[in-house]
Short mmCIF file of C-alpha atoms in Angstrom, two decimals:
data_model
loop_
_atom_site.label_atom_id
_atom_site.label_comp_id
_atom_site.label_asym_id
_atom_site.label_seq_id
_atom_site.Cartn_x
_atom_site.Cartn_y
_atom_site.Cartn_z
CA UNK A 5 90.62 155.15 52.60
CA UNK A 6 90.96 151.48 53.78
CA UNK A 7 88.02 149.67 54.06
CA UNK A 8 87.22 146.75 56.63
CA UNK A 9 86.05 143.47 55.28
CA UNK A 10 84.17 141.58 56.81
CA UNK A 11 86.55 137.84 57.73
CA UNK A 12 84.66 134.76 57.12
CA UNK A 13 85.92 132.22 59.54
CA UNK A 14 85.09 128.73 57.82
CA UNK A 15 84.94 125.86 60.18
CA UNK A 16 85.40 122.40 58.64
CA UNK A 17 84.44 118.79 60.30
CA UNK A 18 88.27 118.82 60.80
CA UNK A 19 88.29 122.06 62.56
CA UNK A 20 85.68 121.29 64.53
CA UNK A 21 87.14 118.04 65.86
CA UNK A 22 90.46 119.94 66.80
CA UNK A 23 88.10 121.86 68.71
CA UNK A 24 86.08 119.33 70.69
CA UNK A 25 89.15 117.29 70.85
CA UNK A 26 91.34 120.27 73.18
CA UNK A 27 87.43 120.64 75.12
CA UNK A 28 87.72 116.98 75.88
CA UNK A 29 91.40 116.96 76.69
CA UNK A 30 90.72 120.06 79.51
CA UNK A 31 87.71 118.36 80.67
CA UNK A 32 89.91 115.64 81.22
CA UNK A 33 92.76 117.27 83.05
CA UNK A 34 89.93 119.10 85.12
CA UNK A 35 88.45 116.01 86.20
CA UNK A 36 92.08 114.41 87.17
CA UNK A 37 92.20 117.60 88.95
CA UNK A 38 89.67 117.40 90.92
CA UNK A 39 90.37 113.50 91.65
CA UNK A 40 94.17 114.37 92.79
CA UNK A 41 92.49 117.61 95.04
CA UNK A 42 89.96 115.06 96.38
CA UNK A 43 92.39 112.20 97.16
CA UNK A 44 95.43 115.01 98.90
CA UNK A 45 92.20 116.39 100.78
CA UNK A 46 91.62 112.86 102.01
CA UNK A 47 94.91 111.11 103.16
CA UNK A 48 95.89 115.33 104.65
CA UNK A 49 92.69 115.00 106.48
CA UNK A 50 93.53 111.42 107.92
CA UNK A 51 97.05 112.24 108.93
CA UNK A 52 95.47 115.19 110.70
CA UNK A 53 94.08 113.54 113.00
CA UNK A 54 95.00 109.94 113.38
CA UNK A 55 98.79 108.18 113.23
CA UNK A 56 99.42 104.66 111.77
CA UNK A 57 101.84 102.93 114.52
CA UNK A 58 103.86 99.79 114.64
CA UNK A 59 103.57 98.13 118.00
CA UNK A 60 107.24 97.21 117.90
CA UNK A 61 107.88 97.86 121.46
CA UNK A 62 106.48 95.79 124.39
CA UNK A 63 104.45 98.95 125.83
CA UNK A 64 102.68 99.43 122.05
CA UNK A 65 102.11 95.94 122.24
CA UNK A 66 100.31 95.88 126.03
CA UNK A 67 98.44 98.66 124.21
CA UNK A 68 97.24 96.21 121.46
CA UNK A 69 96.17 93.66 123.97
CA UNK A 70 94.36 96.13 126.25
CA UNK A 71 92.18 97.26 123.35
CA UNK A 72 91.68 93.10 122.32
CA UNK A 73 90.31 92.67 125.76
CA UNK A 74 88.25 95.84 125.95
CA UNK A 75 86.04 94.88 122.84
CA UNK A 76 86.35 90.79 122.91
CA UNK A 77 85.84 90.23 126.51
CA UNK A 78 84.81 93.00 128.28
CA UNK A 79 82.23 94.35 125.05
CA UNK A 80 81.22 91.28 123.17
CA UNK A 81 82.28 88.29 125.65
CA UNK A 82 83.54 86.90 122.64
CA UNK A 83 87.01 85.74 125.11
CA UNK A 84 86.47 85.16 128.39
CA UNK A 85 87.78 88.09 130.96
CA UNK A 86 91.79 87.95 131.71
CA UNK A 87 92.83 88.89 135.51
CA UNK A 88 95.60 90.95 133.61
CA UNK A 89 93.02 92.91 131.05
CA UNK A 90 95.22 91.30 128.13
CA UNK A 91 93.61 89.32 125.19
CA UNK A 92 96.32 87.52 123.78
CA UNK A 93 96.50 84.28 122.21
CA UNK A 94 98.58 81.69 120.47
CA UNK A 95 99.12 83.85 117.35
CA UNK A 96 100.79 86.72 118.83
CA UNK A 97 104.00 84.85 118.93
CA UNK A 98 104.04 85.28 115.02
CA UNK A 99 102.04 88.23 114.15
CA UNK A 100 102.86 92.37 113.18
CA UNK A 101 100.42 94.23 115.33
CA UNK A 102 99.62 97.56 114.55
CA UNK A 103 97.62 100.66 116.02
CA UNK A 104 95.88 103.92 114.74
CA UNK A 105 96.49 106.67 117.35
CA UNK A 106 94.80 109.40 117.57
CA UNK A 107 97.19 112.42 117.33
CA UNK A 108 95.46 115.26 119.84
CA UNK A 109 94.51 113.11 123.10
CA UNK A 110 97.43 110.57 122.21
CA UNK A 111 95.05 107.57 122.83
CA UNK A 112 94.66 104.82 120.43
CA UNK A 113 91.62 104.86 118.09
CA UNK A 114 92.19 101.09 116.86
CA UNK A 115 94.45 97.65 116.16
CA UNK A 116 94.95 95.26 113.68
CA UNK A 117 97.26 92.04 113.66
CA UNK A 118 98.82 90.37 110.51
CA UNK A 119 99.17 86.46 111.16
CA UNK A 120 102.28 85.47 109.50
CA UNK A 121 103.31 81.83 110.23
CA UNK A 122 106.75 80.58 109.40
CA UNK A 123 107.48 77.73 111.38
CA UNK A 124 106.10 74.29 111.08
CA UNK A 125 102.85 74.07 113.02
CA UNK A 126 102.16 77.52 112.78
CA UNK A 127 98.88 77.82 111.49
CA UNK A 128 96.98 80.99 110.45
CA UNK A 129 93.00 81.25 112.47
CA UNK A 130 91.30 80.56 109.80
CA UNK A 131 92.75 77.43 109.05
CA UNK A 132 92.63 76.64 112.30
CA UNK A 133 89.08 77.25 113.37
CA UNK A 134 87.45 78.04 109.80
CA UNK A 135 89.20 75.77 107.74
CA UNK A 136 85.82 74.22 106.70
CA UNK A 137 84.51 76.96 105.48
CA UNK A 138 86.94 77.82 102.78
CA UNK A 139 85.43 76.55 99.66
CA UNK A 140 87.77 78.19 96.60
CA UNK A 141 89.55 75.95 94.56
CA UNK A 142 92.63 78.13 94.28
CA UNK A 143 92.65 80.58 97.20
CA UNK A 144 93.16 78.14 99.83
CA UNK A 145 96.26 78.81 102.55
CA UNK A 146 97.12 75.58 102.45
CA UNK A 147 97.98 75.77 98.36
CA UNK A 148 99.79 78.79 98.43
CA UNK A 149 103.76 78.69 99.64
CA UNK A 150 103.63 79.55 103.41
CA UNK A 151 105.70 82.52 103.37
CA UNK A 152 103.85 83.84 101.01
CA UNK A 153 100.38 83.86 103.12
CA UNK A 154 99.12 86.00 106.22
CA UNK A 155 95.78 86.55 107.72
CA UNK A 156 94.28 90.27 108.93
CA UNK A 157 93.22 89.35 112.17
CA UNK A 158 91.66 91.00 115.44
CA UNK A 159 90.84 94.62 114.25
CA UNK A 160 89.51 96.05 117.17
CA UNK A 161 88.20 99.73 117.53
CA UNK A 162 87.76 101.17 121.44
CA UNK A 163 84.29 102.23 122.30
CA UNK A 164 84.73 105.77 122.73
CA UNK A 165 85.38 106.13 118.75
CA UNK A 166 82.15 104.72 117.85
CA UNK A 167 78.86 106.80 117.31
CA UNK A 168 76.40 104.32 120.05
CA UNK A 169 76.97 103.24 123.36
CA UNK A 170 74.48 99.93 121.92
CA UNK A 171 76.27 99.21 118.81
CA UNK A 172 77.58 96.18 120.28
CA UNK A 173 77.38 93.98 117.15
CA UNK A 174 80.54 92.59 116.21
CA UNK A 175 80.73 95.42 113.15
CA UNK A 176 80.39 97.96 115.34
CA UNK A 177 84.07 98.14 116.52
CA UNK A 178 84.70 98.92 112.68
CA UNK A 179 85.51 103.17 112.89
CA UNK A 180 81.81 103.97 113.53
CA UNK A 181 82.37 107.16 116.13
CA UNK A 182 80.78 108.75 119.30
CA UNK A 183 79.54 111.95 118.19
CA UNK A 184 79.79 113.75 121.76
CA UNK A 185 83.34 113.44 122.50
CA UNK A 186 84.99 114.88 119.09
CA UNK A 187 84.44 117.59 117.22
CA UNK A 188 82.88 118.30 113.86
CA UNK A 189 85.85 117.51 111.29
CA UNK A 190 87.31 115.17 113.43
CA UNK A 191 84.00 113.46 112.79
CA UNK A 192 84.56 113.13 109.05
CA UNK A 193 87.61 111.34 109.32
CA UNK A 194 87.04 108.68 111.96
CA UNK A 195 85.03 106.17 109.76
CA UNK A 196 88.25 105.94 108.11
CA UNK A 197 89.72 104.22 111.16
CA UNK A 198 88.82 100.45 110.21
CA UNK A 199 90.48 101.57 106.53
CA UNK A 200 93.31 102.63 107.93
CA UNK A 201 93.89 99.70 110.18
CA UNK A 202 93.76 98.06 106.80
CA UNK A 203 96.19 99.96 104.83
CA UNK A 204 98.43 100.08 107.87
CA UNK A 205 98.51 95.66 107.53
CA UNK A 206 98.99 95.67 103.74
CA UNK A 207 101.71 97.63 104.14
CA UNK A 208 103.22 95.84 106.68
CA UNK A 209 102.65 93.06 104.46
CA UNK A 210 104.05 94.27 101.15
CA UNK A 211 107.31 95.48 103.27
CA UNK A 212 107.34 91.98 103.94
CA UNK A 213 106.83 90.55 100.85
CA UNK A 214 103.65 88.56 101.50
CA UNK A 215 101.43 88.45 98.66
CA UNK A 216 98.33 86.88 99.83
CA UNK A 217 95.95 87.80 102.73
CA UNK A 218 92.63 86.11 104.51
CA UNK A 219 90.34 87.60 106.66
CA UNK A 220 86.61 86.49 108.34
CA UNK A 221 84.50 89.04 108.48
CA UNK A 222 81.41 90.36 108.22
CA UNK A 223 80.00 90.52 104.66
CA UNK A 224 78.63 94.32 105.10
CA UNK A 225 82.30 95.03 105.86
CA UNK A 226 83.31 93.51 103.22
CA UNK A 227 81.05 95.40 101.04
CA UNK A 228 81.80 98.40 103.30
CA UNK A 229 85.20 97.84 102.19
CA UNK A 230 84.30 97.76 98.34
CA UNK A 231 83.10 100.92 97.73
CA UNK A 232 86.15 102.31 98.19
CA UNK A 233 88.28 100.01 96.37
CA UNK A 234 89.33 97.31 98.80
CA UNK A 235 87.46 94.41 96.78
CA UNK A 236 87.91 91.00 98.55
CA UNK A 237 86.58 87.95 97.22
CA UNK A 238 84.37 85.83 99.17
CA UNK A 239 85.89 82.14 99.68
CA UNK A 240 83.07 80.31 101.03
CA UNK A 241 80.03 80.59 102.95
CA UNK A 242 78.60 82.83 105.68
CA UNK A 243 79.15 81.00 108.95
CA UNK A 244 78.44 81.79 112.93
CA UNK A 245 81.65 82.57 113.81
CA UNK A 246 81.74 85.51 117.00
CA UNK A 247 78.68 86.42 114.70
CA UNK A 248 77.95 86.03 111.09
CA UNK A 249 81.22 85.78 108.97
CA UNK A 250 82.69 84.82 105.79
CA UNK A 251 85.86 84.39 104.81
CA UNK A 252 87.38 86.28 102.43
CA UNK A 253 91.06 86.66 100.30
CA UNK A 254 92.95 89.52 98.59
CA UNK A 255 96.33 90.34 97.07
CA UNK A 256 98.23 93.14 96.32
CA UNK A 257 97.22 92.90 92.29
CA UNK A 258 93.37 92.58 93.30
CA UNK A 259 94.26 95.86 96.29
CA UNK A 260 96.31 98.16 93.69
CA UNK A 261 93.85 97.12 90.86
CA UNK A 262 90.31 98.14 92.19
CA UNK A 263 91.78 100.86 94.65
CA UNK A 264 90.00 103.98 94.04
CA UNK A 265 92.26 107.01 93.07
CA UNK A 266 91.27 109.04 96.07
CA UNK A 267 92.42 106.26 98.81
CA UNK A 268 95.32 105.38 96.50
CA UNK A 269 96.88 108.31 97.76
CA UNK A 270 95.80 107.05 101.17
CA UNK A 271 97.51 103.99 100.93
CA UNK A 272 100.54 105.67 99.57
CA UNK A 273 100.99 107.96 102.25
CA UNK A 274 100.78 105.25 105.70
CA UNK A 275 102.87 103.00 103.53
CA UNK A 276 105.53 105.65 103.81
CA UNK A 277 104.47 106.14 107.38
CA UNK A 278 104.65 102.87 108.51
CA UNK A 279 107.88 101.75 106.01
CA UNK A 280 109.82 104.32 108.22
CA UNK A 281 109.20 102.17 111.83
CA UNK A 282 109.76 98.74 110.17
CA UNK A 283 113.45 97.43 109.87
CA UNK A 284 115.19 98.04 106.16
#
């Protein structure tokens, strides 16, 4: 008659650490899970609802200025009022606009401009008006090659995509929502407007080739803007300038470097978007 033994299973240090090493490796591809789930639920859940555009067209481009002159002159009197409802300035003639639509009602949620001077005498606003302010040693437009340079200017979100009819502080055109007009998950995705108006100029300005960006803007956007990914570093001081301001640089090392993993895929996915209405 066969008899059972009992099996002694002996589990040495090495053992062991083939067995905590295979925990941490799924722990590891569980977390990257999770991460690449989070970051597809994220950019799906933007192109849902909203559409980087391209104003390449004089129409998309009326649309730009209409929105300009809704929130600088009409909302914040930071322009006086145009007879034509069009805020446009010197710097359109060499600037990329582009727009965030939003898909269902077709109208457009937002606008951007990317300052890109080429000419002699073309100078990018901050130089021109801010120039003082700029205090880095290195990041300076005026020691960097001028094709090389552009500044992310006039980002402008209508009124009926923020949350308050009073939030009529300069940040407040910066994707906060109205509650009233759009429904629940909509809801979730519109603060992403003012990053999307981002993504949608840096990759306008990597199709280009442009390597280094400036912006003034609020410091609590700027920090806004950090804890997702999109670190820029302060260049000089604070200043009143159509409110409190700073000025601040990036580049596409210091974007692609601190970008967190779930707006990476963000990113990826308008750069496609907006690659496919820019000429090869």
């Amino acid at each position: 008659m066969w008899k059972i033994q009992p099996v002694s299973v002996n589990l040495g240090n090495q053992d062991m650490g083939l067995f905590a090493g295979a925990a941490d490796k799924v722990n590891r591809l569980w977390k990257s899970y999770k991460k690449l789930r989070e970051a597809a639920s994220i950019s799906n859940h933007f192109a849902k609802y909203l559409a980087p555009k391209v104003a390449t067209s004089k129409e998309l481009q009326q649309e730009v200025f209409k929105i300009r002159h809704n929130v600088y002159c009409d909302e914040l009197a930071f322009e006086p009022v145009k007879p034509d409802g069009l805020e446009v300035d010197e710097f359109d003639a060499f600037s990329v606009h582009c727009l965030i639509q939003h898909i269902a009602t077709e109208a457009y949620a937002g606008t951007i401009r990317l300052v890109t001077p080429r000419e002699e005498g073309q100078l990018l606003p901050i130089e021109k008006y801010c120039a003082d302010a700029i205090e880095h040693p290195e990041f300076t437009p005026d020691k960097l090659d001028r094709t090389q340079i552009c500044e992310l200017s006039r980002l402008a979100v209508p009124e009926q995509f923020r949350r308050r009819k009073f939030d009529t502080h300069p940040g407040a055109a910066t994707g906060v929502i109205n509650e009233e007009i759009y429904s629940e998950t909509e809801l979730r995705c519109f603060p992403f407007i003012a990053i999307g108006l981002y993504m949608s100029a840096a990759s306008i300005a990597f199709k280009m080739g442009i390597n280094h960006a400036f912006v003034m803007m609020e410091p609590r956007l700027a920090r806004s803007m950090g804890f997702i990914g999109i670190k820029f570093i302060k260049i000089g001081p604070t200043i009143e300038y159509h409110g409190q301001r700073a000025p601040y640089y990036i580049n596409a090392e210091l974007l692609m470097k601190s970008l967190s993993p779930s707006f990476r895929m963000m990113l990826k996915d308008i750069k496609n978007t907006i690659n496919k209405q820019l000429p090869s």
